[in-house]
Coordinates of C-alpha atoms and ligand atoms in Angstrom, one line a residue:
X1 CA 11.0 20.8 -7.3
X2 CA 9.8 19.8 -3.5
X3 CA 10.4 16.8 -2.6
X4 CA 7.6 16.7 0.1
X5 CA 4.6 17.7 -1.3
X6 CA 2.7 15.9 1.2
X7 CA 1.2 19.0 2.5
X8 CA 1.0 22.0 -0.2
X9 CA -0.2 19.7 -2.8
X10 CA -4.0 20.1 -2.9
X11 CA -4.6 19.2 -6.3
X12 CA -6.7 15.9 -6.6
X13 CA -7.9 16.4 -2.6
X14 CA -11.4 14.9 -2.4
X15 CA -13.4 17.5 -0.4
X16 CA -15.9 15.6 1.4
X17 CA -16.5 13.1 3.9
X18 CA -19.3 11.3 5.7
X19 CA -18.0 10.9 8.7
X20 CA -18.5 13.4 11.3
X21 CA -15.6 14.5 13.3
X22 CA -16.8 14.6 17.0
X23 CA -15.2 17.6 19.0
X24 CA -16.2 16.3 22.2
X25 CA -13.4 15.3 24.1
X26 CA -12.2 11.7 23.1
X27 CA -11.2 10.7 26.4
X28 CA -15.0 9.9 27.6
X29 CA -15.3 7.3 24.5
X30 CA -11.6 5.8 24.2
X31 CA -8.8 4.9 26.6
X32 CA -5.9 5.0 24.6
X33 CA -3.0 3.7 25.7
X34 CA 0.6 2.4 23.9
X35 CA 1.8 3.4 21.0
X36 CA 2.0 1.6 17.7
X37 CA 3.9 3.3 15.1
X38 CA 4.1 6.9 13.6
X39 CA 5.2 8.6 10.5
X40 CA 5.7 12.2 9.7
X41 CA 3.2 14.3 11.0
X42 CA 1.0 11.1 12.4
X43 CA 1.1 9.1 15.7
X44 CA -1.1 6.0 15.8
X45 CA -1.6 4.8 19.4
X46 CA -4.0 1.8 20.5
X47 CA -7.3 2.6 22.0
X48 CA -9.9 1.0 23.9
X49 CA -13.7 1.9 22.9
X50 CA -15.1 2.0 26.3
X51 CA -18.6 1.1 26.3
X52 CA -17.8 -2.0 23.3
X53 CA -14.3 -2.9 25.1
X54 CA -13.6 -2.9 21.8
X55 CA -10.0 -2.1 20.2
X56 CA -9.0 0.4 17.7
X57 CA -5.9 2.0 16.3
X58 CA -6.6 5.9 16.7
X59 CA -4.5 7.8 13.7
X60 CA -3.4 11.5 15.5
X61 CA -3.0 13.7 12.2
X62 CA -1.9 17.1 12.9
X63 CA -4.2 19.7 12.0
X64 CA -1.1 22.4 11.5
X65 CA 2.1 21.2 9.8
X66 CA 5.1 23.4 8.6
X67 CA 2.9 26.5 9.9
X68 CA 0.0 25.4 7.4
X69 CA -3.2 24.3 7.7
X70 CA -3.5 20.8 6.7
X71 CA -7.5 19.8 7.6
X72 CA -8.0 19.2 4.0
X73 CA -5.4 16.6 3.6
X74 CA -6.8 14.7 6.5
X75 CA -10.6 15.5 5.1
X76 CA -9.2 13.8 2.1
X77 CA -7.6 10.2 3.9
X78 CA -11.0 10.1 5.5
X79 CA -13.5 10.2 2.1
X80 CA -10.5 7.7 0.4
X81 CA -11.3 5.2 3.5
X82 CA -15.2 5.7 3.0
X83 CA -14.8 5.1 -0.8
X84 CA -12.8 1.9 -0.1
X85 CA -15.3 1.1 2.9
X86 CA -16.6 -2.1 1.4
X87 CA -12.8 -3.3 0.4
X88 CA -12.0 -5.9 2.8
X89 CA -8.2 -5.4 2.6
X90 CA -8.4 -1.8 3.6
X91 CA -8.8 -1.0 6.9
X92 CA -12.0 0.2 7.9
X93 CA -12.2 4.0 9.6
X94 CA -14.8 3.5 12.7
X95 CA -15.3 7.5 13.5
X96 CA -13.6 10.5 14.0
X97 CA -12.4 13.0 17.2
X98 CA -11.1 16.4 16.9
X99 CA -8.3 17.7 19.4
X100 CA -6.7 20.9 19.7
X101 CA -4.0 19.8 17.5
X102 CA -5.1 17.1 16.1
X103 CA -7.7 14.9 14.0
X104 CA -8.0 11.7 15.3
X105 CA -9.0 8.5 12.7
X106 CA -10.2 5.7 15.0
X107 CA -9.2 3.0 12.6
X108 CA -9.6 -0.9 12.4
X109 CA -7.2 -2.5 14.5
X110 CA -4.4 -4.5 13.0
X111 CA -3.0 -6.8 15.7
X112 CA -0.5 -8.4 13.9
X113 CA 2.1 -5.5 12.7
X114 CA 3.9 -4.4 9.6
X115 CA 4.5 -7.1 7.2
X116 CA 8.0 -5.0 7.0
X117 CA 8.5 -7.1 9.9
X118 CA 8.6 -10.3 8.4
X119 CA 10.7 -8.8 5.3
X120 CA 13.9 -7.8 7.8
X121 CA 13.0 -10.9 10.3
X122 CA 15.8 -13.8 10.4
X123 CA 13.4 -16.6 9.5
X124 CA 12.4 -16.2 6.1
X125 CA 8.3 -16.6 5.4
X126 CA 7.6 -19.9 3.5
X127 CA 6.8 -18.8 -0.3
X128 CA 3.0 -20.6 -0.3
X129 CA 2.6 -17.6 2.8
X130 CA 4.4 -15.0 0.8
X131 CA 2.2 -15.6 -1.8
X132 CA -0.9 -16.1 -0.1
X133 CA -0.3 -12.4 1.4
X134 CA 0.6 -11.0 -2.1
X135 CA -2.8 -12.3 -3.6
X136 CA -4.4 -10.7 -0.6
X137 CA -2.6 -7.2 -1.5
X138 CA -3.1 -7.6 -5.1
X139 CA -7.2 -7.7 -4.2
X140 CA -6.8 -5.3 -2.3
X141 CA -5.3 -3.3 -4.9
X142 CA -7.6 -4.4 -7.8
X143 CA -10.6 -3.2 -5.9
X144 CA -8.9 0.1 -5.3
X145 CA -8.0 1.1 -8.9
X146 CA -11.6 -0.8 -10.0
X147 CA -12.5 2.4 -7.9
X148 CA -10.3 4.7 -9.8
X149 CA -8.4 5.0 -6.3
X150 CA -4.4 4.9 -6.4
X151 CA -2.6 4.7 -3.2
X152 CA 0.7 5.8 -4.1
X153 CA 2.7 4.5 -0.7
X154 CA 2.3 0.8 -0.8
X155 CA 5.3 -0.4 0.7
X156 CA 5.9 -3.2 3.7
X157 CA 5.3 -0.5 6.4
X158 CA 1.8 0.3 5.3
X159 CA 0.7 -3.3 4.6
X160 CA -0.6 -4.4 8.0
X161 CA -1.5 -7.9 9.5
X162 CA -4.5 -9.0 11.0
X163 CA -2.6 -11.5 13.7
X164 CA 1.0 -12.1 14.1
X165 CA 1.3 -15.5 14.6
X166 CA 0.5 -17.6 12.4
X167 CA 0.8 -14.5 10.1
X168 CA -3.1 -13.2 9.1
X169 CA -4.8 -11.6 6.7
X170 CA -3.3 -8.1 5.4
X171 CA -4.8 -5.1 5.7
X172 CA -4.2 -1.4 3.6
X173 CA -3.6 1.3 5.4
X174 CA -1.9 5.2 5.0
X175 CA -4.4 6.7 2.3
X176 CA -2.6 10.4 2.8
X177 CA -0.9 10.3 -0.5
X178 CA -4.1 8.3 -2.2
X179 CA -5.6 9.7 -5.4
X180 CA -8.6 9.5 -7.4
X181 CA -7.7 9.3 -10.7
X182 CA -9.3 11.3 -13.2
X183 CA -10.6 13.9 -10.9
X184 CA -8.2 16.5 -12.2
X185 CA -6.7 15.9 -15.3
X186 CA -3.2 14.3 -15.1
X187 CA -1.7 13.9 -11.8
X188 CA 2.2 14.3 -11.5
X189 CA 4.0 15.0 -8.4
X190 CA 2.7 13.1 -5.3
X191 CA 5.7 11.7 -4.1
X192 CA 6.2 8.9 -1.6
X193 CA 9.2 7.0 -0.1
X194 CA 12.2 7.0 -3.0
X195 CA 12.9 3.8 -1.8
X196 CA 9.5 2.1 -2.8
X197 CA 8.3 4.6 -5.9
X198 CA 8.4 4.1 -9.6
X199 CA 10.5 5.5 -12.0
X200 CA 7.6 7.9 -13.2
X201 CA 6.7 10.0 -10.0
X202 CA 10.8 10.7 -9.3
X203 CA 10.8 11.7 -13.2
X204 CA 7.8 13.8 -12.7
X205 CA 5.9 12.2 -15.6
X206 CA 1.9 10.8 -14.9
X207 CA 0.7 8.8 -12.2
X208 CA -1.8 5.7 -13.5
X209 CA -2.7 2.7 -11.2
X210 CA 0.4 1.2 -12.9
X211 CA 2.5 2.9 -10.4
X212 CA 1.1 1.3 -7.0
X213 CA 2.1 -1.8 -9.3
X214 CA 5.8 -1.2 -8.9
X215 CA 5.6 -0.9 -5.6
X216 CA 4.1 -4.4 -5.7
X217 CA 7.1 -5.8 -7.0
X218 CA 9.1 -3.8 -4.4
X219 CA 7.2 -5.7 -1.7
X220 CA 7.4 -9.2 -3.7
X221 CA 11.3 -8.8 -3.7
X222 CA 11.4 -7.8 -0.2
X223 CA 9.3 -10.6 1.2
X224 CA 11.2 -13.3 -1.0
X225 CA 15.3 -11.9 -0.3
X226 CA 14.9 -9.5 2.9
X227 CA 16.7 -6.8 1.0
X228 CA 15.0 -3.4 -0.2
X229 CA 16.1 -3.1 -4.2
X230 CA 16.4 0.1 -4.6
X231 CA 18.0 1.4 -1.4
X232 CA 21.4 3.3 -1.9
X233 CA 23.6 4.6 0.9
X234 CA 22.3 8.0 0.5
X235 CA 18.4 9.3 -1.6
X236 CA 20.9 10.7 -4.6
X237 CA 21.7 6.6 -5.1
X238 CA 18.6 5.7 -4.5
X239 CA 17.1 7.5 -7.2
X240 CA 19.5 6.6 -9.8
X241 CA 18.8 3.1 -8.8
X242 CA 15.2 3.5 -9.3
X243 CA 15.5 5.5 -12.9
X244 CA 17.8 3.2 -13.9
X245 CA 15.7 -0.3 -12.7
X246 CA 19.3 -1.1 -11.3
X247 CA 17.8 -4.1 -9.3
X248 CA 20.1 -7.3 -8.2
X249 CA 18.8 -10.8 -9.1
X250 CA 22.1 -12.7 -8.3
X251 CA 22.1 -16.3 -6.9
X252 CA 23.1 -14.6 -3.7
X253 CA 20.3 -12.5 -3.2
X254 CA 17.5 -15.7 -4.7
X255 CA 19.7 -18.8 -3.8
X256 CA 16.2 -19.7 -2.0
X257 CA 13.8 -18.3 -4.3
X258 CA 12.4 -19.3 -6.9
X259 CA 11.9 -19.1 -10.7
X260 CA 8.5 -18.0 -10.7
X261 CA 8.9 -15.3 -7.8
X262 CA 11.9 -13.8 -9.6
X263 CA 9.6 -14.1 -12.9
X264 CA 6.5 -12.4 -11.1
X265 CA 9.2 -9.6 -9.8
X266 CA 10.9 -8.7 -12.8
X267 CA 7.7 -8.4 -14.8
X268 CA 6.6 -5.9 -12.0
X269 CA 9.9 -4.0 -11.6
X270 CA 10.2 -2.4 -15.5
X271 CA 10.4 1.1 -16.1
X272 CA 7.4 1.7 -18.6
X273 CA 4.3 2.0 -16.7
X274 CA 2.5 0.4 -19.3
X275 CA 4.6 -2.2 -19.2
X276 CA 3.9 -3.5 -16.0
X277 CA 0.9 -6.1 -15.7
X278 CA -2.2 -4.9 -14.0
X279 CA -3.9 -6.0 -10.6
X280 CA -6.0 -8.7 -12.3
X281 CA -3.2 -9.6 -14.7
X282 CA -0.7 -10.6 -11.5
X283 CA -3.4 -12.7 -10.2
X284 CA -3.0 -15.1 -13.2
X285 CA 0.6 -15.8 -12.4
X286 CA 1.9 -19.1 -11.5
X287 CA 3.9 -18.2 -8.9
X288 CA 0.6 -17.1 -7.0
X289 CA -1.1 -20.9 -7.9
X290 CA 2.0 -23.0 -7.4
X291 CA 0.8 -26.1 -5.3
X292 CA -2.6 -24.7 -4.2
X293 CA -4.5 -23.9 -7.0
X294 CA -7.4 -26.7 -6.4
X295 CA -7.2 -25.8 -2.1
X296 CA -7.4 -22.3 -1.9
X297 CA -7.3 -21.7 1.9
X298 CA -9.2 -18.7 1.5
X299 CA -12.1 -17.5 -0.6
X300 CA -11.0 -15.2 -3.5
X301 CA -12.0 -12.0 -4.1
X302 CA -11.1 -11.6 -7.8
X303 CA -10.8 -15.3 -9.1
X304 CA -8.3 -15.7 -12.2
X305 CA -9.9 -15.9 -15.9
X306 CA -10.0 -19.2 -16.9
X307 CA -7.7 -18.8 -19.9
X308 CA -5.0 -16.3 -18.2
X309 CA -4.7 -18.9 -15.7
X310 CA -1.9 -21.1 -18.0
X311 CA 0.2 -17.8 -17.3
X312 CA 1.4 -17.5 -21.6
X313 CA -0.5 -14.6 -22.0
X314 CA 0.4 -12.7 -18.7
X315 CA 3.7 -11.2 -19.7
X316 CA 2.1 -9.2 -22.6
X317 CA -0.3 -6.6 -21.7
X318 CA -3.8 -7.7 -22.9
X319 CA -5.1 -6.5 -25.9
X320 CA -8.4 -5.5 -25.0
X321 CA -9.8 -2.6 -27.4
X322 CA -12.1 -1.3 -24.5
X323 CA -8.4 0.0 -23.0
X324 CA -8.3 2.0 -25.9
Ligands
LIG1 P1 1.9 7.7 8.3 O1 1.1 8.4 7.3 O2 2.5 8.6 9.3 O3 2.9 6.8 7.7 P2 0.3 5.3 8.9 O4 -1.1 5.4 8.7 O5 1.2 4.6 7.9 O6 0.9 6.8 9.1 O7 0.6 4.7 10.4 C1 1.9 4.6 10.9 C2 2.2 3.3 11.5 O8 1.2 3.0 12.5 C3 1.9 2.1 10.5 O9 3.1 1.9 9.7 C4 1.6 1.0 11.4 O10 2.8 0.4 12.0 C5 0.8 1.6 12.5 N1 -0.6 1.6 12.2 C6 -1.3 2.4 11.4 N2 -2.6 2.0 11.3 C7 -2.8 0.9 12.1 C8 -3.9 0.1 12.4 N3 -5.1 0.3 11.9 N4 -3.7 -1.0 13.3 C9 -2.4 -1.2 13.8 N5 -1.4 -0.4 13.5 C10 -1.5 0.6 12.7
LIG2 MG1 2.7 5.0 6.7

């Protein structure tokens, strides 16, 4: 089995987008200048709109990769940004540019950074922050599966912040391994970063929106401890530390943290898909509420249902015969 299927895998593609792709030459409409991050076959640099003054991140996605052509795949992140256009934690896609080599996204700018930056920084983020930026994901999420929509490589490097300083609001981004669900039958095989996928992609069994639900609890642990769960010296460890949930909740690691976040984590991190609470479900739990239920700095997307809100009923998936 390949482990990178990012690019032969065209199973569950959508085929369409709205947005045109402009071939005239990008330089008369952007300035782009440094460079903000990059990935595999991407470069995202910062851009200037020049008649707006406006700033953008511009997403350079290769049009060839391994000697293929990949236009599809990059087709496919653009209609997944236009389906999740009206979700406020996903970062908005403001056109498109073709180059020679590349197509270019010009993307909502996220000044503040990775929040994979505040997991590895010295200073530890106060929980009531932690959990304001989980609850801000887990809408994020919510509205994405509402939509059918999986993203399948939620992890702390693609869950960007608005402003720095104090930290801002988060926004989605990387759709290139996004899915609809139910498009094509079952969908097995997409595989992200070992480090931040569940159990059931590395044992090639079916994808649901339960899986971008691990990776939830991957990002809760990192934000609370620092320290990545699953990461071995070498991918062979890290796999058997995913497959076998081998995750470390000693006083060491959570001396600081507390009962709820490890509660909220270990509900999250548990092998069985079905298992795992949904979206909505997670937005019940205490740890979320703790101290600032009645001043919610923010207004809520989703709000909790009244009765799930006492948190008894959240460990249990719901029994609701319309699941059925
Ligand atoms: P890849 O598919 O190669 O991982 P991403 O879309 O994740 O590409 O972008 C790579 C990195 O570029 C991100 O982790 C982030 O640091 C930066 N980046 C991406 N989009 C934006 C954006 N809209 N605003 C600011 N930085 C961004
Ligand atoms: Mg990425």
């Amino acid at each position: 089995r390949r482990l990178d299927s990012r690019c032969g895998l065209s199973a569950g593609l959508l085929g369409e987008s709205q947005t045109p792709v402009h071939t005239e030459p990008m330089e008369g409409v952007y300035e782009v200048t440094g460079e903000l991050g990059r990935g595999k076959f991407a470069v995202v640099k910062r851009c200037v709109e020049k008649a707006s003054g406006k700033v953008f991140a511009a997403k350079f996605l290769r049009k060839r990769r391994r000697g293929r052509d990949c236009r599809a795949e990059v087709i496919h992140e653009m209609a997944v940004l236009e389906l999740a256009r009206n979700n406020a934690r996903v970062v908005n896609l403001h056109s498109a540019h073709e180059t020679d080599h590349d197509i270019v996204l010009i993307l909502e700018y996220a000044a503040g950074g990775e929040i994979f930056d505040l997991c590895v920084s010295e200073e530890m983020l106060p929980e009531p922050q932690i959990t304001r930026l989980i609850r801000q994901t887990l809408e994020g999420i919510h509205n994405l599966h509402q939509s059918n929509l999986v993203h399948l490589d939620l992890k702390p490097q693609n869950i960007l912040l608005t402003s720095q300083l104090p930290p801002g609001d988060i926004k989605i981004v990387d759709f290139g391994l996004a899915r609809r669900l139910g498009a094509v039958g079952e969908l097995r095989e997409i595989l992200g970063t070992p480090e931040y996928v569940a159990p059931e992609v590395l044992n090639y069994e079916p994808i649901t929106t339960a899986t971008d639900m691990w990776s939830v609890g991957v990002i809760a642990y990192m934000l609370v401890t620092g320290e990545s769960p699953f990461a071995g010296d070498d991918k062979q460890e890290t796999y058997l530390n995913v497959s076998q949930v081998n995750v470390d909740y000693s006083k060491e690691a959570f001396s600081k943290v507390s009962e709820l976040a490890v509660d909220f984590i270990q509900k999250l991190l548990v092998k069985a898909p079905e298992d795992r609470p949904t979206a909505a479900e997670c937005m019940t739990h205490p740890w979320l509420w703790q101290q600032q239920l009645c001043l919610s700095p923010e207004p809520m997307i989703i709000r909790p249902v009244r009765e799930r809100s006492c948190g008894v009923k959240w460990a249990a998936p719901l029994e609701d015969p319309e699941d059925k």
